[in-house]
């Protein structure tokens, strides 16, 4: 499939045409653990990475392979790795570059789960994550030292919904040989971070890519545009002999295969050893989602825009958080980086604070009260008492969660029904 096709077309076609033996048009679910080798030479060539192919489903699977190729094509990358969850994608994306004693500079505007992973679990593993305010890209430079291995941020982070300065921070990183990893979960099709200089893109495919709230999954995309060997001392995991793979130096070993050192290492080392494999059935479900993501995201954006306008004119709502309501630098970035809409998320604060927020949530009838985003259904949550509750109040505020904040993930239902439900719940909240 030509990578020059439009994203709407790639989402339906990339990575698959038909099954060569059966002619099956839908991607088959290859529910198998392992694969019969042709002969002894074939088996050893695959283990030696002289030939890429199916060995064992913990590290690759033909159904998952289609998902990987499709998301890589959508993002303009050279390869991808699908994993069991978005959390696993974020963890692997960092662990593929940083080990104990190293550090990563991350935006403070993060999903709460990623914050926990970075502030606690990676810290316990000896990887320091330095959190910086993304409003000033130079903060990334200031936090960088000789052990900095990556920068990390989200394109459209909730709850603040202020778009990240991707090109500015990517350019600073490239001066040092430090790649920018972008979590693009909330902005598929609206933004391709690789086009703005990001080296790696991660997704929680659980959200808009899957789109139907059925399956947890994650994807890491390698842009192929980052020269890992240019400053070898900056990226030792890719430039020094790997004792767990016959002393392979990844940037050297993969040369015949293309610029895939990063994503191949993630697969054959991290997925091999840590085992967060996506099930083939979930890969199938996520492929179904990706096929319609372009249409859905249009509707999510249009509906969210209407909801933001409705809330902005509503008595009792003190603040509406949505790029359309922003001004200054965040709005300029939203208009620069998001094409085709401002995404499906809307936040707001009620005059009545926490108690009004709780009454509002309890009064909703159409909206589901769940800890998820990016579903076809409209969803609502009160982050301070749920998704962000493991953070202390200072940490919550640093990520943009105030006590009375309500987050909406606007679905693809008819806008009249969405607004009617919001209207009655706001009335009930008082
Ligand atoms: N990144 C973002 C922006 C998210 O919203 C989430 C989940 O809410 C994750 C990563 C983690 O993804 P998962 O729940 O698939 O592990």
Short mmCIF file of C-alpha atoms and ligand atoms in Angstrom, two decimals, residues 84-90 110-114 152 154 156-158 183-186 202-207 215-218 371-373 387 407, ligand 1:
data_model
loop_
_atom_site.label_atom_id
_atom_site.label_comp_id
_atom_site.label_asym_id
_atom_site.label_seq_id
_atom_site.Cartn_x
_atom_site.Cartn_y
_atom_site.Cartn_z
CA UNK A 84 -0.79 -5.02 25.70
CA UNK A 85 -1.74 -1.48 26.81
CA UNK A 86 -0.94 2.18 26.44
CA UNK A 87 0.89 1.96 29.76
CA UNK A 88 3.16 -0.74 28.36
CA UNK A 89 3.76 1.42 25.28
CA UNK A 90 4.84 4.40 27.42
CA UNK A 110 0.48 13.94 31.57
CA UNK A 111 -2.16 11.28 31.96
CA UNK A 112 -2.20 10.31 35.68
CA UNK A 113 -1.13 6.73 34.96
CA UNK A 114 1.90 7.92 33.04
CA UNK A 152 8.41 12.83 26.65
CA UNK A 154 1.45 14.31 25.13
CA UNK A 156 -3.22 17.09 23.56
CA UNK A 157 -2.94 16.37 27.26
CA UNK A 158 -6.02 16.30 29.39
CA UNK A 183 1.90 10.31 23.26
CA UNK A 184 -0.63 11.06 20.51
CA UNK A 185 -3.52 9.14 22.11
CA UNK A 186 -5.98 12.06 22.07
CA UNK A 202 3.08 6.18 21.43
CA UNK A 203 -0.62 5.44 21.64
CA UNK A 204 -3.05 4.04 24.06
CA UNK A 205 -4.96 2.26 21.28
CA UNK A 206 -7.62 1.64 23.92
CA UNK A 207 -9.00 5.11 23.15
CA UNK A 215 -10.00 -3.69 24.03
CA UNK A 216 -6.93 -2.45 25.86
CA UNK A 217 -3.84 -2.03 23.71
CA UNK A 218 -0.89 0.22 22.96
CA UNK A 371 -12.47 6.15 33.56
CA UNK A 372 -11.90 6.17 29.85
CA UNK A 373 -11.74 8.50 26.87
CA UNK A 387 -8.14 8.93 37.66
CA UNK A 407 -13.85 15.85 32.14
N1 LIG B 1 -1.82 7.79 27.53
C1 LIG B 1 -2.95 8.50 27.64
C2 LIG B 1 -3.00 9.89 27.11
C3 LIG B 1 -4.08 7.93 28.24
O1 LIG B 1 -5.22 8.65 28.34
C4 LIG B 1 -4.00 6.61 28.74
C5 LIG B 1 -5.15 5.96 29.42
O2 LIG B 1 -6.09 6.60 29.83
C6 LIG B 1 -2.80 5.92 28.62
C7 LIG B 1 -1.73 6.52 27.99
C8 LIG B 1 -2.66 4.51 29.13
O3 LIG B 1 -3.31 3.65 28.26
P1 LIG B 1 -3.94 2.24 28.67
O4 LIG B 1 -5.11 2.52 29.55
O5 LIG B 1 -4.29 1.64 27.34
O6 LIG B 1 -2.89 1.47 29.37
#
